[in-house]
Amino acid sequence: MNYSKFEYILNAIHYCIWRGDIKSGIVIDKVIHALLSPIPKFLFTKEYKKKYYERLPREKKLLDKYLYDKENGFYIGRANSIFGFLYSGYPGLFSFILGGLGIRFFEDKYPLLNIFLFGIPIGIGYIPAYRAVFTKDKYLKYYKKFEKKDASWHKKWKWITIAFCIGSWIMLAIGVAAMWGILLL
Protein backbone atom coordinates (compact mmCIF):
# COMPACT_ATOMS: atom_id res chain seq x y z
CA MET A 1 0.00 0.00 0.00
CA ASN A 2 1.45 3.37 -0.91
CA TYR A 3 1.43 6.35 1.42
CA SER A 4 -1.36 8.24 -0.37
CA LYS A 5 -3.76 5.30 0.15
CA PHE A 6 -2.72 5.05 3.80
CA GLU A 7 -3.33 8.79 4.18
CA TYR A 8 -6.73 8.53 2.46
CA ILE A 9 -7.80 5.61 4.67
CA LEU A 10 -6.79 7.29 7.92
CA ASN A 11 -8.44 10.56 6.95
CA ALA A 12 -11.64 8.75 5.96
CA ILE A 13 -11.66 6.95 9.32
CA HIS A 14 -11.02 10.23 11.15
CA TYR A 15 -13.85 11.84 9.17
CA CYS A 16 -16.27 9.03 10.07
CA ILE A 17 -15.30 9.24 13.75
CA TRP A 18 -15.97 12.98 13.62
CA ARG A 19 -19.35 12.55 11.94
CA GLY A 20 -20.33 9.75 14.34
CA ASP A 21 -19.38 11.89 17.30
CA ILE A 22 -21.51 14.75 15.96
CA LYS A 23 -24.48 12.43 15.43
CA SER A 24 -24.25 11.04 18.95
CA GLY A 25 -23.91 14.60 20.28
CA ILE A 26 -27.05 15.66 18.45
CA VAL A 27 -28.99 12.76 20.00
CA ILE A 28 -27.72 13.68 23.47
CA ASP A 29 -28.57 17.35 22.80
CA LYS A 30 -32.14 16.42 21.87
CA VAL A 31 -32.56 14.40 25.06
CA ILE A 32 -31.17 17.20 27.22
CA HIS A 33 -33.30 19.77 25.40
CA ALA A 34 -36.43 17.66 25.94
CA LEU A 35 -35.63 17.40 29.65
CA LEU A 36 -34.75 21.07 30.15
CA SER A 37 -37.17 22.82 27.76
CA PRO A 38 -39.99 23.08 30.32
CA ILE A 39 -37.80 25.24 32.59
CA PRO A 40 -38.12 28.52 30.61
CA LYS A 41 -41.80 27.91 29.92
CA PHE A 42 -42.85 27.41 33.50
CA LEU A 43 -40.19 28.82 35.80
CA PHE A 44 -39.06 32.08 34.14
CA THR A 45 -40.77 35.40 34.65
CA LYS A 46 -42.34 37.10 31.63
CA GLU A 47 -39.53 39.63 31.29
CA TYR A 48 -36.78 37.05 31.61
CA LYS A 49 -38.59 34.66 29.27
CA LYS A 50 -38.71 37.43 26.64
CA LYS A 51 -34.95 38.12 27.01
CA TYR A 52 -34.21 34.41 26.95
CA TYR A 53 -36.04 33.80 23.69
CA GLU A 54 -34.50 36.93 22.11
CA ARG A 55 -30.96 35.76 22.94
CA LEU A 56 -31.59 32.15 21.99
CA PRO A 57 -30.71 32.44 18.23
CA ARG A 58 -27.47 34.32 18.97
CA GLU A 59 -26.46 31.84 21.64
CA LYS A 60 -27.32 28.95 19.33
CA LYS A 61 -25.02 30.42 16.68
CA LEU A 62 -22.16 30.73 19.20
CA LEU A 63 -22.77 27.22 20.48
CA ASP A 64 -22.76 25.81 16.95
CA LYS A 65 -19.41 27.51 16.25
CA TYR A 66 -18.02 26.10 19.49
CA LEU A 67 -19.25 22.58 18.78
CA TYR A 68 -19.00 22.13 15.02
CA ASP A 69 -16.01 24.22 13.92
CA LYS A 70 -13.73 21.92 11.91
CA GLU A 71 -10.51 23.49 13.13
CA ASN A 72 -11.10 24.21 16.82
CA GLY A 73 -14.53 22.84 17.63
CA PHE A 74 -15.43 20.53 20.46
CA TYR A 75 -16.29 17.59 18.21
CA ILE A 76 -13.12 17.83 16.13
CA GLY A 77 -11.09 17.84 19.33
CA ARG A 78 -12.88 14.74 20.54
CA ALA A 79 -12.53 13.07 17.14
CA ASN A 80 -8.78 13.76 17.26
CA SER A 81 -8.54 12.18 20.71
CA ILE A 82 -10.70 9.18 19.83
CA PHE A 83 -8.78 8.61 16.61
CA GLY A 84 -5.45 8.84 18.43
CA PHE A 85 -6.59 6.42 21.11
CA LEU A 86 -7.96 3.91 18.63
CA TYR A 87 -4.96 4.12 16.32
CA SER A 88 -2.68 3.58 19.33
CA GLY A 89 -4.39 0.26 19.95
CA TYR A 90 -2.54 -1.29 17.03
CA PRO A 91 1.01 -0.48 18.14
CA GLY A 92 -0.27 -0.97 21.71
CA LEU A 93 -0.07 -4.71 21.07
CA PHE A 94 3.72 -4.42 20.79
CA SER A 95 3.87 -1.97 23.68
CA PHE A 96 2.24 -4.41 26.06
CA ILE A 97 4.44 -7.28 24.88
CA LEU A 98 7.63 -5.22 25.26
CA GLY A 99 6.39 -3.77 28.55
CA GLY A 100 5.69 -7.28 29.84
CA LEU A 101 9.15 -8.44 28.77
CA GLY A 102 10.72 -5.44 30.46
CA ILE A 103 8.89 -6.06 33.70
CA ARG A 104 9.64 -9.79 33.50
CA PHE A 105 13.37 -9.46 32.94
CA PHE A 106 14.22 -6.19 34.68
CA GLU A 107 11.46 -6.12 37.34
CA ASP A 108 11.66 -2.82 39.19
CA LYS A 109 15.41 -2.34 38.76
CA TYR A 110 15.05 -0.01 35.78
CA PRO A 111 11.60 1.62 35.86
CA LEU A 112 12.57 4.20 33.24
CA LEU A 113 13.56 1.42 30.83
CA ASN A 114 10.17 -0.24 31.38
CA ILE A 115 8.43 3.05 30.60
CA PHE A 116 10.45 3.40 27.39
CA LEU A 117 9.76 -0.20 26.36
CA PHE A 118 6.08 0.40 26.88
CA GLY A 119 5.91 3.83 25.22
CA ILE A 120 8.26 3.57 22.26
CA PRO A 121 6.08 1.35 19.99
CA ILE A 122 3.05 3.60 20.52
CA GLY A 123 5.12 6.72 19.95
CA ILE A 124 6.84 5.42 16.85
CA GLY A 125 3.65 3.83 15.54
CA TYR A 126 1.68 7.06 15.90
CA ILE A 127 4.09 9.15 13.81
CA PRO A 128 2.76 7.98 10.40
CA ALA A 129 -0.83 8.57 11.49
CA TYR A 130 0.00 12.03 12.78
CA ARG A 131 1.76 12.91 9.53
CA ALA A 132 -1.09 11.51 7.44
CA VAL A 133 -3.93 13.26 9.25
CA PHE A 134 -2.79 16.19 11.35
CA THR A 135 0.30 17.66 9.68
CA LYS A 136 -0.69 20.95 8.06
CA ASP A 137 -4.32 20.08 8.86
CA LYS A 138 -4.54 17.59 5.98
CA TYR A 139 -7.81 16.30 7.35
CA LEU A 140 -9.53 19.59 6.41
CA LYS A 141 -8.66 19.07 2.73
CA TYR A 142 -9.95 15.52 2.89
CA TYR A 143 -13.12 16.59 4.72
CA LYS A 144 -14.04 18.82 1.79
CA LYS A 145 -13.69 15.84 -0.56
CA PHE A 146 -15.55 13.46 1.74
CA GLU A 147 -18.52 15.79 2.22
CA LYS A 148 -19.16 15.63 -1.53
CA LYS A 149 -19.27 11.82 -1.57
CA ASP A 150 -22.57 9.98 -1.94
CA ALA A 151 -24.46 8.00 0.71
CA SER A 152 -23.02 4.65 -0.38
CA TRP A 153 -19.47 5.94 0.19
CA HIS A 154 -20.43 7.16 3.67
CA LYS A 155 -22.08 3.85 4.51
CA LYS A 156 -19.06 1.86 3.31
CA TRP A 157 -16.61 3.95 5.32
CA LYS A 158 -18.82 3.91 8.38
CA TRP A 159 -18.49 0.11 8.43
CA ILE A 160 -14.76 0.30 7.76
CA THR A 161 -14.45 2.71 10.70
CA ILE A 162 -16.42 0.37 12.94
CA ALA A 163 -14.12 -2.48 11.92
CA PHE A 164 -11.09 -0.25 12.62
CA CYS A 165 -12.44 0.52 16.11
CA ILE A 166 -13.21 -3.12 16.91
CA GLY A 167 -9.81 -4.18 15.56
CA SER A 168 -8.10 -1.63 17.78
CA TRP A 169 -9.83 -2.95 20.89
CA ILE A 170 -9.02 -6.54 19.89
CA MET A 171 -5.33 -5.71 19.36
CA LEU A 172 -5.24 -3.93 22.71
CA ALA A 173 -6.87 -6.91 24.44
CA ILE A 174 -4.43 -9.34 22.78
CA GLY A 175 -1.54 -7.14 23.92
CA VAL A 176 -2.80 -7.06 27.51
CA ALA A 177 -3.35 -10.83 27.47
CA ALA A 178 0.14 -11.38 26.03
CA MET A 179 1.66 -9.15 28.70
CA TRP A 180 -0.07 -11.08 31.46
CA GLY A 181 0.99 -14.33 29.83
CA ILE A 182 4.59 -13.16 29.82
CA LEU A 183 4.35 -12.02 33.45
CA LEU A 184 2.76 -15.28 34.64
CA LEU A 185 5.28 -17.60 32.96
mmCIF file with all atom_site columns, C-alpha atoms in Angstrom:
data_model
loop_
_atom_site.group_PDB
_atom_site.id
_atom_site.type_symbol
_atom_site.label_atom_id
_atom_site.label_alt_id
_atom_site.label_comp_id
_atom_site.label_asym_id
_atom_site.label_entity_id
_atom_site.label_seq_id
_atom_site.pdbx_PDB_ins_code
_atom_site.Cartn_x
_atom_site.Cartn_y
_atom_site.Cartn_z
_atom_site.occupancy
_atom_site.B_iso_or_equiv
_atom_site.pdbx_formal_charge
_atom_site.auth_seq_id
_atom_site.auth_comp_id
_atom_site.auth_asym_id
_atom_site.auth_atom_id
_atom_site.pdbx_PDB_model_num
ATOM 1   C CA . MET A 1 1   ? 0.000   0.000   0.000  1.00 0.00 ? 1   MET A CA 1
ATOM 2   C CA . ASN A 1 2   ? 1.450   3.371   -0.908 1.00 0.00 ? 2   ASN A CA 1
ATOM 3   C CA . TYR A 1 3   ? 1.429   6.353   1.421  1.00 0.00 ? 3   TYR A CA 1
ATOM 4   C CA . SER A 1 4   ? -1.362  8.236   -0.366 1.00 0.00 ? 4   SER A CA 1
ATOM 5   C CA . LYS A 1 5   ? -3.756  5.296   0.146  1.00 0.00 ? 5   LYS A CA 1
ATOM 6   C CA . PHE A 1 6   ? -2.716  5.053   3.799  1.00 0.00 ? 6   PHE A CA 1
ATOM 7   C CA . GLU A 1 7   ? -3.326  8.795   4.179  1.00 0.00 ? 7   GLU A CA 1
ATOM 8   C CA . TYR A 1 8   ? -6.726  8.529   2.464  1.00 0.00 ? 8   TYR A CA 1
ATOM 9   C CA . ILE A 1 9   ? -7.805  5.610   4.672  1.00 0.00 ? 9   ILE A CA 1
ATOM 10  C CA . LEU A 1 10  ? -6.791  7.291   7.920  1.00 0.00 ? 10  LEU A CA 1
ATOM 11  C CA . ASN A 1 11  ? -8.444  10.564  6.947  1.00 0.00 ? 11  ASN A CA 1
ATOM 12  C CA . ALA A 1 12  ? -11.643 8.747   5.958  1.00 0.00 ? 12  ALA A CA 1
ATOM 13  C CA . ILE A 1 13  ? -11.664 6.950   9.323  1.00 0.00 ? 13  ILE A CA 1
ATOM 14  C CA . HIS A 1 14  ? -11.017 10.227  11.146 1.00 0.00 ? 14  HIS A CA 1
ATOM 15  C CA . TYR A 1 15  ? -13.849 11.841  9.173  1.00 0.00 ? 15  TYR A CA 1
ATOM 16  C CA . CYS A 1 16  ? -16.267 9.035   10.070 1.00 0.00 ? 16  CYS A CA 1
ATOM 17  C CA . ILE A 1 17  ? -15.301 9.239   13.749 1.00 0.00 ? 17  ILE A CA 1
ATOM 18  C CA . TRP A 1 18  ? -15.968 12.984  13.624 1.00 0.00 ? 18  TRP A CA 1
ATOM 19  C CA . ARG A 1 19  ? -19.353 12.545  11.937 1.00 0.00 ? 19  ARG A CA 1
ATOM 20  C CA . GLY A 1 20  ? -20.332 9.755   14.336 1.00 0.00 ? 20  GLY A CA 1
ATOM 21  C CA . ASP A 1 21  ? -19.381 11.894  17.304 1.00 0.00 ? 21  ASP A CA 1
ATOM 22  C CA . ILE A 1 22  ? -21.506 14.747  15.965 1.00 0.00 ? 22  ILE A CA 1
ATOM 23  C CA . LYS A 1 23  ? -24.482 12.426  15.432 1.00 0.00 ? 23  LYS A CA 1
ATOM 24  C CA . SER A 1 24  ? -24.247 11.041  18.954 1.00 0.00 ? 24  SER A CA 1
ATOM 25  C CA . GLY A 1 25  ? -23.906 14.600  20.279 1.00 0.00 ? 25  GLY A CA 1
ATOM 26  C CA . ILE A 1 26  ? -27.053 15.655  18.450 1.00 0.00 ? 26  ILE A CA 1
ATOM 27  C CA . VAL A 1 27  ? -28.990 12.759  20.002 1.00 0.00 ? 27  VAL A CA 1
ATOM 28  C CA . ILE A 1 28  ? -27.721 13.683  23.468 1.00 0.00 ? 28  ILE A CA 1
ATOM 29  C CA . ASP A 1 29  ? -28.570 17.350  22.801 1.00 0.00 ? 29  ASP A CA 1
ATOM 30  C CA . LYS A 1 30  ? -32.141 16.423  21.867 1.00 0.00 ? 30  LYS A CA 1
ATOM 31  C CA . VAL A 1 31  ? -32.560 14.399  25.056 1.00 0.00 ? 31  VAL A CA 1
ATOM 32  C CA . ILE A 1 32  ? -31.169 17.202  27.219 1.00 0.00 ? 32  ILE A CA 1
ATOM 33  C CA . HIS A 1 33  ? -33.297 19.766  25.396 1.00 0.00 ? 33  HIS A CA 1
ATOM 34  C CA . ALA A 1 34  ? -36.429 17.658  25.940 1.00 0.00 ? 34  ALA A CA 1
ATOM 35  C CA . LEU A 1 35  ? -35.634 17.402  29.653 1.00 0.00 ? 35  LEU A CA 1
ATOM 36  C CA . LEU A 1 36  ? -34.751 21.068  30.154 1.00 0.00 ? 36  LEU A CA 1
ATOM 37  C CA . SER A 1 37  ? -37.168 22.817  27.764 1.00 0.00 ? 37  SER A CA 1
ATOM 38  C CA . PRO A 1 38  ? -39.987 23.084  30.320 1.00 0.00 ? 38  PRO A CA 1
ATOM 39  C CA . ILE A 1 39  ? -37.803 25.240  32.589 1.00 0.00 ? 39  ILE A CA 1
ATOM 40  C CA . PRO A 1 40  ? -38.123 28.519  30.609 1.00 0.00 ? 40  PRO A CA 1
ATOM 41  C CA . LYS A 1 41  ? -41.803 27.908  29.923 1.00 0.00 ? 41  LYS A CA 1
ATOM 42  C CA . PHE A 1 42  ? -42.853 27.411  33.498 1.00 0.00 ? 42  PHE A CA 1
ATOM 43  C CA . LEU A 1 43  ? -40.190 28.816  35.800 1.00 0.00 ? 43  LEU A CA 1
ATOM 44  C CA . PHE A 1 44  ? -39.059 32.083  34.141 1.00 0.00 ? 44  PHE A CA 1
ATOM 45  C CA . THR A 1 45  ? -40.773 35.402  34.651 1.00 0.00 ? 45  THR A CA 1
ATOM 46  C CA . LYS A 1 46  ? -42.340 37.099  31.631 1.00 0.00 ? 46  LYS A CA 1
ATOM 47  C CA . GLU A 1 47  ? -39.527 39.634  31.285 1.00 0.00 ? 47  GLU A CA 1
ATOM 48  C CA . TYR A 1 48  ? -36.775 37.051  31.610 1.00 0.00 ? 48  TYR A CA 1
ATOM 49  C CA . LYS A 1 49  ? -38.594 34.662  29.270 1.00 0.00 ? 49  LYS A CA 1
ATOM 50  C CA . LYS A 1 50  ? -38.710 37.429  26.636 1.00 0.00 ? 50  LYS A CA 1
ATOM 51  C CA . LYS A 1 51  ? -34.955 38.124  27.011 1.00 0.00 ? 51  LYS A CA 1
ATOM 52  C CA . TYR A 1 52  ? -34.211 34.411  26.955 1.00 0.00 ? 52  TYR A CA 1
ATOM 53  C CA . TYR A 1 53  ? -36.041 33.800  23.690 1.00 0.00 ? 53  TYR A CA 1
ATOM 54  C CA . GLU A 1 54  ? -34.500 36.935  22.106 1.00 0.00 ? 54  GLU A CA 1
ATOM 55  C CA . ARG A 1 55  ? -30.961 35.762  22.942 1.00 0.00 ? 55  ARG A CA 1
ATOM 56  C CA . LEU A 1 56  ? -31.589 32.146  21.991 1.00 0.00 ? 56  LEU A CA 1
ATOM 57  C CA . PRO A 1 57  ? -30.713 32.441  18.231 1.00 0.00 ? 57  PRO A CA 1
ATOM 58  C CA . ARG A 1 58  ? -27.467 34.320  18.967 1.00 0.00 ? 58  ARG A CA 1
ATOM 59  C CA . GLU A 1 59  ? -26.455 31.838  21.644 1.00 0.00 ? 59  GLU A CA 1
ATOM 60  C CA . LYS A 1 60  ? -27.324 28.951  19.325 1.00 0.00 ? 60  LYS A CA 1
ATOM 61  C CA . LYS A 1 61  ? -25.020 30.422  16.682 1.00 0.00 ? 61  LYS A CA 1
ATOM 62  C CA . LEU A 1 62  ? -22.159 30.729  19.196 1.00 0.00 ? 62  LEU A CA 1
ATOM 63  C CA . LEU A 1 63  ? -22.768 27.217  20.478 1.00 0.00 ? 63  LEU A CA 1
ATOM 64  C CA . ASP A 1 64  ? -22.762 25.815  16.950 1.00 0.00 ? 64  ASP A CA 1
ATOM 65  C CA . LYS A 1 65  ? -19.406 27.505  16.250 1.00 0.00 ? 65  LYS A CA 1
ATOM 66  C CA . TYR A 1 66  ? -18.015 26.098  19.490 1.00 0.00 ? 66  TYR A CA 1
ATOM 67  C CA . LEU A 1 67  ? -19.255 22.577  18.780 1.00 0.00 ? 67  LEU A CA 1
ATOM 68  C CA . TYR A 1 68  ? -18.997 22.134  15.020 1.00 0.00 ? 68  TYR A CA 1
ATOM 69  C CA . ASP A 1 69  ? -16.008 24.222  13.920 1.00 0.00 ? 69  ASP A CA 1
ATOM 70  C CA . LYS A 1 70  ? -13.728 21.919  11.910 1.00 0.00 ? 70  LYS A CA 1
ATOM 71  C CA . GLU A 1 71  ? -10.508 23.490  13.134 1.00 0.00 ? 71  GLU A CA 1
ATOM 72  C CA . ASN A 1 72  ? -11.096 24.208  16.824 1.00 0.00 ? 72  ASN A CA 1
ATOM 73  C CA . GLY A 1 73  ? -14.528 22.836  17.628 1.00 0.00 ? 73  GLY A CA 1
ATOM 74  C CA . PHE A 1 74  ? -15.433 20.527  20.462 1.00 0.00 ? 74  PHE A CA 1
ATOM 75  C CA . TYR A 1 75  ? -16.293 17.592  18.209 1.00 0.00 ? 75  TYR A CA 1
ATOM 76  C CA . ILE A 1 76  ? -13.122 17.828  16.128 1.00 0.00 ? 76  ILE A CA 1
ATOM 77  C CA . GLY A 1 77  ? -11.088 17.835  19.325 1.00 0.00 ? 77  GLY A CA 1
ATOM 78  C CA . ARG A 1 78  ? -12.882 14.743  20.540 1.00 0.00 ? 78  ARG A CA 1
ATOM 79  C CA . ALA A 1 79  ? -12.529 13.069  17.138 1.00 0.00 ? 79  ALA A CA 1
ATOM 80  C CA . ASN A 1 80  ? -8.782  13.762  17.258 1.00 0.00 ? 80  ASN A CA 1
ATOM 81  C CA . SER A 1 81  ? -8.542  12.182  20.707 1.00 0.00 ? 81  SER A CA 1
ATOM 82  C CA . ILE A 1 82  ? -10.698 9.179   19.829 1.00 0.00 ? 82  ILE A CA 1
ATOM 83  C CA . PHE A 1 83  ? -8.781  8.611   16.606 1.00 0.00 ? 83  PHE A CA 1
ATOM 84  C CA . GLY A 1 84  ? -5.449  8.843   18.434 1.00 0.00 ? 84  GLY A CA 1
ATOM 85  C CA . PHE A 1 85  ? -6.589  6.425   21.114 1.00 0.00 ? 85  PHE A CA 1
ATOM 86  C CA . LEU A 1 86  ? -7.965  3.905   18.630 1.00 0.00 ? 86  LEU A CA 1
ATOM 87  C CA . TYR A 1 87  ? -4.961  4.121   16.324 1.00 0.00 ? 87  TYR A CA 1
ATOM 88  C CA . SER A 1 88  ? -2.677  3.584   19.325 1.00 0.00 ? 88  SER A CA 1
ATOM 89  C CA . GLY A 1 89  ? -4.392  0.255   19.945 1.00 0.00 ? 89  GLY A CA 1
ATOM 90  C CA . TYR A 1 90  ? -2.542  -1.292  17.027 1.00 0.00 ? 90  TYR A CA 1
ATOM 91  C CA . PRO A 1 91  ? 1.014   -0.477  18.140 1.00 0.00 ? 91  PRO A CA 1
ATOM 92  C CA . GLY A 1 92  ? -0.269  -0.972  21.706 1.00 0.00 ? 92  GLY A CA 1
ATOM 93  C CA . LEU A 1 93  ? -0.065  -4.706  21.071 1.00 0.00 ? 93  LEU A CA 1
ATOM 94  C CA . PHE A 1 94  ? 3.721   -4.425  20.788 1.00 0.00 ? 94  PHE A CA 1
ATOM 95  C CA . SER A 1 95  ? 3.869   -1.975  23.682 1.00 0.00 ? 95  SER A CA 1
ATOM 96  C CA . PHE A 1 96  ? 2.242   -4.408  26.058 1.00 0.00 ? 96  PHE A CA 1
ATOM 97  C CA . ILE A 1 97  ? 4.435   -7.282  24.884 1.00 0.00 ? 97  ILE A CA 1
ATOM 98  C CA . LEU A 1 98  ? 7.627   -5.224  25.256 1.00 0.00 ? 98  LEU A CA 1
ATOM 99  C CA . GLY A 1 99  ? 6.389   -3.775  28.550 1.00 0.00 ? 99  GLY A CA 1
ATOM 100 C CA . GLY A 1 100 ? 5.693   -7.277  29.845 1.00 0.00 ? 100 GLY A CA 1
ATOM 101 C CA . LEU A 1 101 ? 9.149   -8.442  28.767 1.00 0.00 ? 101 LEU A CA 1
ATOM 102 C CA . GLY A 1 102 ? 10.722  -5.436  30.458 1.00 0.00 ? 102 GLY A CA 1
ATOM 103 C CA . ILE A 1 103 ? 8.892   -6.063  33.697 1.00 0.00 ? 103 ILE A CA 1
ATOM 104 C CA . ARG A 1 104 ? 9.636   -9.792  33.495 1.00 0.00 ? 104 ARG A CA 1
ATOM 105 C CA . PHE A 1 105 ? 13.373  -9.461  32.942 1.00 0.00 ? 105 PHE A CA 1
ATOM 106 C CA . PHE A 1 106 ? 14.217  -6.187  34.677 1.00 0.00 ? 106 PHE A CA 1
ATOM 107 C CA . GLU A 1 107 ? 11.461  -6.120  37.339 1.00 0.00 ? 107 GLU A CA 1
ATOM 108 C CA . ASP A 1 108 ? 11.661  -2.820  39.190 1.00 0.00 ? 108 ASP A CA 1
ATOM 109 C CA . LYS A 1 109 ? 15.410  -2.343  38.756 1.00 0.00 ? 109 LYS A CA 1
ATOM 110 C CA . TYR A 1 110 ? 15.053  -0.006  35.776 1.00 0.00 ? 110 TYR A CA 1
ATOM 111 C CA . PRO A 1 111 ? 11.597  1.618   35.858 1.00 0.00 ? 111 PRO A CA 1
ATOM 112 C CA . LEU A 1 112 ? 12.569  4.205   33.235 1.00 0.00 ? 112 LEU A CA 1
ATOM 113 C CA . LEU A 1 113 ? 13.565  1.419   30.828 1.00 0.00 ? 113 LEU A CA 1
ATOM 114 C CA . ASN A 1 114 ? 10.174  -0.239  31.377 1.00 0.00 ? 114 ASN A CA 1
ATOM 115 C CA . ILE A 1 115 ? 8.434   3.046   30.603 1.00 0.00 ? 115 ILE A CA 1
ATOM 116 C CA . PHE A 1 116 ? 10.450  3.396   27.389 1.00 0.00 ? 116 PHE A CA 1
ATOM 117 C CA . LEU A 1 117 ? 9.761   -0.202  26.357 1.00 0.00 ? 117 LEU A CA 1
ATOM 118 C CA . PHE A 1 118 ? 6.079   0.398   26.881 1.00 0.00 ? 118 PHE A CA 1
ATOM 119 C CA . GLY A 1 119 ? 5.908   3.828   25.216 1.00 0.00 ? 119 GLY A CA 1
ATOM 120 C CA . ILE A 1 120 ? 8.260   3.566   22.258 1.00 0.00 ? 120 ILE A CA 1
ATOM 121 C CA . PRO A 1 121 ? 6.081   1.345   19.991 1.00 0.00 ? 121 PRO A CA 1
ATOM 122 C CA . ILE A 1 122 ? 3.055   3.600   20.519 1.00 0.00 ? 122 ILE A CA 1
ATOM 123 C CA . GLY A 1 123 ? 5.123   6.720   19.951 1.00 0.00 ? 123 GLY A CA 1
ATOM 124 C CA . ILE A 1 124 ? 6.844   5.418   16.848 1.00 0.00 ? 124 ILE A CA 1
ATOM 125 C CA . GLY A 1 125 ? 3.649   3.829   15.538 1.00 0.00 ? 125 GLY A CA 1
ATOM 126 C CA . TYR A 1 126 ? 1.679   7.058   15.904 1.00 0.00 ? 126 TYR A CA 1
ATOM 127 C CA . ILE A 1 127 ? 4.092   9.150   13.814 1.00 0.00 ? 127 ILE A CA 1
ATOM 128 C CA . PRO A 1 128 ? 2.757   7.983   10.400 1.00 0.00 ? 128 PRO A CA 1
ATOM 129 C CA . ALA A 1 129 ? -0.832  8.572   11.491 1.00 0.00 ? 129 ALA A CA 1
ATOM 130 C CA . TYR A 1 130 ? 0.004   12.030  12.777 1.00 0.00 ? 130 TYR A CA 1
ATOM 131 C CA . ARG A 1 131 ? 1.760   12.906  9.532  1.00 0.00 ? 131 ARG A CA 1
ATOM 132 C CA . ALA A 1 132 ? -1.095  11.509  7.437  1.00 0.00 ? 132 ALA A CA 1
ATOM 133 C CA . VAL A 1 133 ? -3.929  13.257  9.245  1.00 0.00 ? 133 VAL A CA 1
ATOM 134 C CA . PHE A 1 134 ? -2.794  16.195  11.349 1.00 0.00 ? 134 PHE A CA 1
ATOM 135 C CA . THR A 1 135 ? 0.304   17.665  9.676  1.00 0.00 ? 135 THR A CA 1
ATOM 136 C CA . LYS A 1 136 ? -0.689  20.951  8.063  1.00 0.00 ? 136 LYS A CA 1
ATOM 137 C CA . ASP A 1 137 ? -4.320  20.082  8.861  1.00 0.00 ? 137 ASP A CA 1
ATOM 138 C CA . LYS A 1 138 ? -4.539  17.590  5.978  1.00 0.00 ? 138 LYS A CA 1
ATOM 139 C CA . TYR A 1 139 ? -7.814  16.303  7.348  1.00 0.00 ? 139 TYR A CA 1
ATOM 140 C CA . LEU A 1 140 ? -9.525  19.592  6.408  1.00 0.00 ? 140 LEU A CA 1
ATOM 141 C CA . LYS A 1 141 ? -8.658  19.068  2.729  1.00 0.00 ? 141 LYS A CA 1
ATOM 142 C CA . TYR A 1 142 ? -9.953  15.515  2.891  1.00 0.00 ? 142 TYR A CA 1
ATOM 143 C CA . TYR A 1 143 ? -13.116 16.586  4.723  1.00 0.00 ? 143 TYR A CA 1
ATOM 144 C CA . LYS A 1 144 ? -14.043 18.817  1.790  1.00 0.00 ? 144 LYS A CA 1
ATOM 145 C CA . LYS A 1 145 ? -13.688 15.844  -0.555 1.00 0.00 ? 145 LYS A CA 1
ATOM 146 C CA . PHE A 1 146 ? -15.553 13.465  1.743  1.00 0.00 ? 146 PHE A CA 1
ATOM 147 C CA . GLU A 1 147 ? -18.522 15.790  2.223  1.00 0.00 ? 147 GLU A CA 1
ATOM 148 C CA . LYS A 1 148 ? -19.161 15.629  -1.532 1.00 0.00 ? 148 LYS A CA 1
ATOM 149 C CA . LYS A 1 149 ? -19.275 11.824  -1.570 1.00 0.00 ? 149 LYS A CA 1
ATOM 150 C CA . ASP A 1 150 ? -22.572 9.983   -1.935 1.00 0.00 ? 150 ASP A CA 1
ATOM 151 C CA . ALA A 1 151 ? -24.462 8.002   0.710  1.00 0.00 ? 151 ALA A CA 1
ATOM 152 C CA . SER A 1 152 ? -23.020 4.649   -0.383 1.00 0.00 ? 152 SER A CA 1
ATOM 153 C CA . TRP A 1 153 ? -19.467 5.937   0.191  1.00 0.00 ? 153 TRP A CA 1
ATOM 154 C CA . HIS A 1 154 ? -20.430 7.165   3.673  1.00 0.00 ? 154 HIS A CA 1
ATOM 155 C CA . LYS A 1 155 ? -22.083 3.852   4.509  1.00 0.00 ? 155 LYS A CA 1
ATOM 156 C CA . LYS A 1 156 ? -19.062 1.856   3.312  1.00 0.00 ? 156 LYS A CA 1
ATOM 157 C CA . TRP A 1 157 ? -16.610 3.952   5.320  1.00 0.00 ? 157 TRP A CA 1
ATOM 158 C CA . LYS A 1 158 ? -18.819 3.906   8.382  1.00 0.00 ? 158 LYS A CA 1
ATOM 159 C CA . TRP A 1 159 ? -18.488 0.111   8.430  1.00 0.00 ? 159 TRP A CA 1
ATOM 160 C CA . ILE A 1 160 ? -14.761 0.299   7.761  1.00 0.00 ? 160 ILE A CA 1
ATOM 161 C CA . THR A 1 161 ? -14.446 2.712   10.697 1.00 0.00 ? 161 THR A CA 1
ATOM 162 C CA . ILE A 1 162 ? -16.423 0.372   12.945 1.00 0.00 ? 162 ILE A CA 1
ATOM 163 C CA . ALA A 1 163 ? -14.118 -2.483  11.920 1.00 0.00 ? 163 ALA A CA 1
ATOM 164 C CA . PHE A 1 164 ? -11.094 -0.254  12.624 1.00 0.00 ? 164 PHE A CA 1
ATOM 165 C CA . CYS A 1 165 ? -12.444 0.515   16.113 1.00 0.00 ? 165 CYS A CA 1
ATOM 166 C CA . ILE A 1 166 ? -13.212 -3.118  16.913 1.00 0.00 ? 166 ILE A CA 1
ATOM 167 C CA . GLY A 1 167 ? -9.813  -4.179  15.560 1.00 0.00 ? 167 GLY A CA 1
ATOM 168 C CA . SER A 1 168 ? -8.099  -1.634  17.779 1.00 0.00 ? 168 SER A CA 1
ATOM 169 C CA . TRP A 1 169 ? -9.829  -2.948  20.886 1.00 0.00 ? 169 TRP A CA 1
ATOM 170 C CA . ILE A 1 170 ? -9.021  -6.540  19.894 1.00 0.00 ? 170 ILE A CA 1
ATOM 171 C CA . MET A 1 171 ? -5.335  -5.708  19.357 1.00 0.00 ? 171 MET A CA 1
ATOM 172 C CA . LEU A 1 172 ? -5.236  -3.934  22.706 1.00 0.00 ? 172 LEU A CA 1
ATOM 173 C CA . ALA A 1 173 ? -6.871  -6.912  24.438 1.00 0.00 ? 173 ALA A CA 1
ATOM 174 C CA . ILE A 1 174 ? -4.432  -9.335  22.784 1.00 0.00 ? 174 ILE A CA 1
ATOM 175 C CA . GLY A 1 175 ? -1.545  -7.138  23.918 1.00 0.00 ? 175 GLY A CA 1
ATOM 176 C CA . VAL A 1 176 ? -2.796  -7.057  27.512 1.00 0.00 ? 176 VAL A CA 1
ATOM 177 C CA . ALA A 1 177 ? -3.350  -10.831 27.470 1.00 0.00 ? 177 ALA A CA 1
ATOM 178 C CA . ALA A 1 178 ? 0.140   -11.379 26.027 1.00 0.00 ? 178 ALA A CA 1
ATOM 179 C CA . MET A 1 179 ? 1.664   -9.149  28.697 1.00 0.00 ? 179 MET A CA 1
ATOM 180 C CA . TRP A 1 180 ? -0.067  -11.084 31.464 1.00 0.00 ? 180 TRP A CA 1
ATOM 181 C CA . GLY A 1 181 ? 0.989   -14.328 29.828 1.00 0.00 ? 181 GLY A CA 1
ATOM 182 C CA . ILE A 1 182 ? 4.592   -13.158 29.824 1.00 0.00 ? 182 ILE A CA 1
ATOM 183 C CA . LEU A 1 183 ? 4.351   -12.023 33.453 1.00 0.00 ? 183 LEU A CA 1
ATOM 184 C CA . LEU A 1 184 ? 2.758   -15.277 34.645 1.00 0.00 ? 184 LEU A CA 1
ATOM 185 C CA . LEU A 1 185 ? 5.279   -17.597 32.956 1.00 0.00 ? 185 LEU A CA 1
#
